[in-house]
Tab-separated table of C-alpha atoms in Angstrom:
chain	number	residue	atom	x	y	z
A	349	MET	CA	84.027	96.329	78.725
A	350	ALA	CA	86.691	93.951	79.902
A	351	VAL	CA	85.873	90.710	81.376
A	352	HIS	CA	87.095	90.189	85.007
A	353	HIS	CA	88.083	86.825	86.302
A	354	THR	CA	87.337	86.003	89.900
A	355	ARG	CA	89.285	83.673	91.997
A	356	SER	CA	88.659	82.232	95.555
A	357	SER	CA	90.473	83.815	98.414
A	358	LEU	CA	92.323	80.548	99.030
A	359	GLY	CA	93.978	80.533	95.642
A	360	ARG	CA	94.145	84.229	94.632
A	361	ARG	CA	97.611	84.965	93.298
A	362	ARG	CA	99.983	87.785	94.241
A	363	GLY	CA	102.452	88.356	91.538
A	364	THR	CA	102.839	86.164	88.512
A	365	ALA	CA	103.383	82.429	87.932
A	366	PRO	CA	106.072	81.428	85.345
A	367	GLY	CA	103.724	79.990	82.792
A	368	PRO	CA	102.454	76.484	81.853
A	369	PRO	CA	104.182	73.675	83.818
A	370	THR	CA	106.341	70.957	82.197
A	371	THR	CA	106.002	67.326	83.279
A	372	GLY	CA	109.111	67.833	85.403
A	373	ASP	CA	107.485	70.733	87.165
A	374	LYS	CA	104.472	68.694	88.002
A	375	LEU	CA	106.606	65.814	89.343
A	376	LEU	CA	108.681	68.107	91.491
A	377	LEU	CA	105.575	69.620	93.147
A	378	ALA	CA	104.070	66.209	93.683
A	379	CYS	CA	107.171	65.333	95.798
A	380	GLY	CA	105.857	67.557	98.537
A	381	PRO	CA	102.849	65.506	99.465
A	382	LEU	CA	104.557	62.329	98.634
A	383	SER	CA	107.387	63.173	101.045
A	384	GLY	CA	104.833	63.390	103.872
A	385	LEU	CA	103.161	60.178	102.769
A	386	VAL	CA	106.421	58.361	102.733
A	387	TYR	CA	107.443	59.670	106.176
A	388	VAL	CA	104.112	58.664	107.838
A	389	LEU	CA	103.762	55.284	106.180
A	390	TRP	CA	107.396	54.282	106.542
A	391	HIS	CA	107.406	55.136	110.299
A	392	GLU	CA	104.165	53.310	110.856
A	393	ALA	CA	105.668	50.137	109.166
A	394	ALA	CA	108.613	50.503	111.568
A	395	ALA	CA	106.499	51.028	114.563
A	396	LEU	CA	104.834	47.721	113.809
A	397	ARG	CA	107.984	45.953	114.351
A	398	TRP	CA	108.407	47.216	117.879
A	399	GLU	CA	105.836	45.595	120.075
A	400	GLY	CA	106.236	47.856	123.035
A	401	TYR	CA	106.446	51.082	121.116
A	402	SER	CA	103.780	53.727	121.988
A	403	ARG	CA	102.723	56.252	119.378
A	404	ILE	CA	101.394	58.525	122.172
A	405	GLY	CA	104.223	58.363	124.658
A	406	ASP	CA	107.324	57.584	122.630
A	407	ALA	CA	109.003	60.072	120.297
A	408	ILE	CA	109.137	59.383	116.510
A	409	SER	CA	112.972	59.599	116.679
A	410	GLU	CA	113.022	56.576	119.105
A	411	LEU	CA	112.292	54.413	116.190
A	412	HIS	CA	115.737	55.298	114.759
A	413	LEU	CA	117.698	54.470	117.877
A	414	THR	CA	120.483	51.899	117.688
A	415	GLY	CA	119.259	48.524	118.950
A	416	ALA	CA	115.579	49.345	118.312
A	417	PRO	CA	113.891	46.608	116.199
A	418	SER	CA	112.392	49.353	114.045
A	419	LYS	CA	115.789	50.782	113.033
A	420	PRO	CA	116.550	48.288	110.258
A	421	VAL	CA	113.174	49.062	108.629
A	422	LEU	CA	114.037	52.909	108.462
A	423	ASP	CA	117.786	53.369	108.125
A	424	PRO	CA	119.330	54.495	105.879
A	425	TRP	CA	116.736	54.414	103.169
A	426	GLU	CA	113.908	56.216	104.751
A	427	GLY	CA	115.962	59.283	105.365
A	428	ILE	CA	117.516	59.274	101.915
A	429	VAL	CA	114.113	58.907	100.077
A	430	TYR	CA	112.255	61.397	102.362
A	431	ASN	CA	114.872	64.105	102.183
A	432	VAL	CA	115.409	63.667	98.403
A	433	LEU	CA	111.681	64.281	98.055
A	434	VAL	CA	111.774	67.309	100.189
A	435	ILE	CA	114.750	68.794	98.187
A	436	ALA	CA	112.841	68.062	94.880
A	437	PHE	CA	109.713	69.742	96.233
A	438	GLY	CA	111.763	72.899	97.165
A	439	ILE	CA	113.079	73.059	93.779
A	440	GLY	CA	109.563	72.725	92.433
A	441	VAL	CA	108.360	75.607	94.556
A	442	TRP	CA	111.292	77.789	93.399
A	443	ARG	CA	110.507	77.044	89.642
A	444	SER	CA	106.819	77.867	90.309
A	445	ALA	CA	107.497	81.068	92.167
A	446	GLY	CA	107.501	83.541	89.188
A	447	ASP	CA	108.193	86.936	90.518
A	448	ARG	CA	107.045	86.076	94.096
A	449	TRP	CA	110.169	86.186	96.120
A	450	VAL	CA	108.347	84.760	99.191
A	451	LEU	CA	107.901	81.471	97.338
A	452	ARG	CA	111.603	81.535	96.461
A	453	VAL	CA	112.354	81.611	100.136
A	454	VAL	CA	110.010	78.777	100.706
A	455	GLY	CA	111.642	76.666	98.046
A	456	ALA	CA	115.092	77.503	99.554
A	457	GLN	CA	114.127	76.504	103.044
A	458	GLN	CA	112.759	73.239	101.870
A	459	VAL	CA	116.124	72.515	100.192
A	460	VAL	CA	117.957	73.564	103.329
A	461	ALA	CA	115.611	71.245	105.426
A	462	GLY	CA	116.154	68.189	103.157
A	463	SER	CA	119.960	68.872	103.200
A	464	THR	CA	120.212	68.085	106.907
A	465	ALA	CA	119.846	64.466	106.352
A	466	PRO	CA	123.697	63.823	106.616
A	467	LEU	CA	123.833	65.732	109.875
A	468	TRP	CA	121.099	63.574	111.303
A	469	ALA	CA	123.048	60.470	110.223
A	470	LEU	CA	126.194	61.706	111.879
A	471	PHE	CA	124.858	63.431	115.072
A	472	GLY	CA	121.339	62.400	115.655
A	473	GLU	CA	122.422	59.908	118.258
A	474	ALA	CA	125.559	61.624	119.411
A	475	SER	CA	123.968	63.444	122.348
A	476	LEU	CA	120.554	64.778	123.462
A	477	ALA	CA	121.833	68.330	122.809
A	478	ALA	CA	122.793	67.502	119.225
A	479	HIS	CA	119.481	65.806	118.608
A	480	LEU	CA	117.584	68.864	119.985
A	481	ALA	CA	119.633	71.269	117.893
A	482	LEU	CA	118.883	69.376	114.704
A	483	ALA	CA	115.185	69.203	115.617
A	484	VAL	CA	115.045	72.935	116.252
A	485	VAL	CA	116.733	73.637	112.881
A	486	GLY	CA	113.975	71.517	111.171
A	487	ILE	CA	111.248	73.224	113.062
A	488	LEU	CA	112.549	76.622	112.196
A	489	ALA	CA	112.643	75.587	108.430
A	490	TRP	CA	109.018	74.511	108.669
A	491	ALA	CA	108.005	77.572	110.437
A	492	GLY	CA	109.866	79.917	108.010
A	493	SER	CA	108.279	77.932	105.019
A	494	MET	CA	104.791	78.481	106.475
A	495	GLY	CA	105.347	82.131	107.528
A	496	PHE	CA	106.743	83.290	104.110
A	497	GLY	CA	104.400	80.935	102.094
A	498	ALA	CA	101.423	82.456	103.871
A	499	ALA	CA	101.960	85.725	101.843
A	500	ALA	CA	102.015	84.064	98.473
A	501	PHE	CA	98.219	83.490	98.070
A	502	GLY	CA	95.028	85.125	99.355
A	503	ARG	CA	93.430	85.503	102.865
A	504	GLY	CA	92.053	81.900	102.922
A	505	PHE	CA	95.518	80.397	102.504
A	506	ARG	CA	97.144	82.950	104.791
A	507	LEU	CA	94.683	82.034	107.551
A	508	PHE	CA	95.154	78.372	106.949
A	509	SER	CA	98.839	78.834	107.007
A	510	TRP	CA	98.829	80.700	110.411
A	511	VAL	CA	96.668	77.980	111.922
A	512	CYS	CA	99.082	75.261	110.747
A	513	LEU	CA	102.129	77.358	111.901
A	514	ALA	CA	100.579	77.847	115.388
A	515	THR	CA	99.946	74.010	115.606
A	516	VAL	CA	103.408	73.188	114.677
A	517	ILE	CA	104.937	75.668	117.080
A	518	VAL	CA	102.702	74.714	120.130
A	519	PHE	CA	102.919	71.008	119.698
A	520	ASN	CA	106.628	70.886	118.873
A	521	ALA	CA	107.178	73.026	122.023
A	522	LEU	CA	105.168	70.576	124.174
A	523	ALA	CA	107.144	67.678	122.714
A	524	LEU	CA	110.492	69.489	123.297
A	525	SER	CA	109.384	70.270	126.912
A	526	TYR	CA	109.923	66.583	127.767
A	527	ALA	CA	113.657	66.783	126.981
A	528	PRO	CA	114.609	67.082	130.779
A	529	ASP	CA	112.592	63.931	131.427
A	530	VAL	CA	114.340	62.149	128.526
A	531	ALA	CA	117.720	63.169	129.974
A	532	VAL	CA	116.982	61.462	133.345
A	533	GLY	CA	115.001	58.387	132.016
A	534	GLU	CA	111.571	59.590	133.120
A	535	PRO	CA	108.440	58.792	131.219
A	536	THR	CA	107.280	61.094	128.482
A	537	PRO	CA	103.494	60.411	128.350
A	538	PHE	CA	102.401	62.671	125.368
A	539	THR	CA	105.576	63.398	123.429
A	540	GLY	CA	104.800	61.027	120.567
A	541	LEU	CA	101.190	62.393	120.346
A	542	ASP	CA	102.462	65.999	120.308
A	543	GLU	CA	104.992	65.340	117.557
A	544	ARG	CA	102.497	63.490	115.443
A	545	ILE	CA	100.006	66.409	115.598
A	546	ALA	CA	102.803	68.938	114.662
A	547	PHE	CA	104.059	66.715	111.774
A	548	SER	CA	100.483	66.226	110.394
A	549	ALA	CA	99.747	70.010	110.492
A	550	TYR	CA	102.992	70.677	108.479
A	551	PHE	CA	102.410	67.741	105.969
A	552	LEU	CA	98.823	69.030	105.389
A	553	TRP	CA	100.141	72.525	104.780
A	554	GLN	CA	102.756	71.252	102.399
A	555	ALA	CA	100.139	69.261	100.444
A	556	VAL	CA	97.861	72.276	100.161
A	557	LEU	CA	100.676	74.489	98.909
A	558	ALA	CA	101.608	72.009	96.344
A	559	GLY	CA	98.048	71.641	95.132
A	560	LEU	CA	97.630	75.423	94.835
A	561	LEU	CA	100.842	75.795	92.835
A	562	TRP	CA	99.850	72.871	90.514
A	563	HIS	CA	96.317	74.262	89.970
A	564	GLU	CA	97.647	77.686	89.396
A	565	ARG	CA	100.195	76.669	86.750
A	566	ARG	CA	97.573	74.512	84.993
A	567	ALA	CA	95.190	77.386	84.943
A	568	GLU	CA	97.787	79.791	83.584
A	569	PRO	CA	97.398	79.091	79.821
A	570	ARG	CA	93.618	79.683	80.209
A	571	VAL	CA	94.086	82.914	82.069
A	572	ARG	CA	96.499	84.052	79.392
A	573	SER	CA	94.400	83.192	76.486
A	574	ALA	CA	90.968	84.376	77.804
A	575	PRO	CA	89.269	86.779	75.257
A	576	ARG	CA	88.845	90.299	75.929
A	577	ARG	CA	85.617	92.064	75.055
A	578	SER	CA	85.846	95.648	73.909
A	579	SER	CA	83.028	98.133	74.775
A	580	GLY	CA	80.688	98.997	72.070
């Protein structure tokens, strides 16, 4: 009788992984959680430089505005470091996809999201419309990553992905709903809070995906070398 190996619904695999990870593969996957950590901590350090900044009422992007005391803390290095880490993570996801095309889509979308950094540098402050367009591109890349990534593992991760996706969409939509108020200089009492909830949900999802892929590829040699018992 053959021995059957069970896996939790969170980490059950669909398709096959590409085999044992190299040190480079591990580092690439680690860039996902690291990118979120870099983004949060760097922006928090910048916010400390602006006495009147509100993490609840002010948008995260306001920390990058020309003339803001926080801008020298962030630009240009925060954007470069963060987006390089996102691109590296996308490459890591692609290399860990095996025959699962949905993960290749996730990896490609991560690379696309990270590659928009030059556009932010050129057009982020050009106009409110340009800023919103770039924000929507980023949100769509996040939503696409979570939507396709949900199909890569079992039911637990799929449900987790849908919850994170709904959180990202709802709270980013709430943040974007303040755009007319921004245009006329009216207060935006909760835009910062809405953005931070959406970003936190996405960074959490990204970290869990990286952890699952890391664990999966570490476990691959044990799965392949597991002994088989014949009947009789």
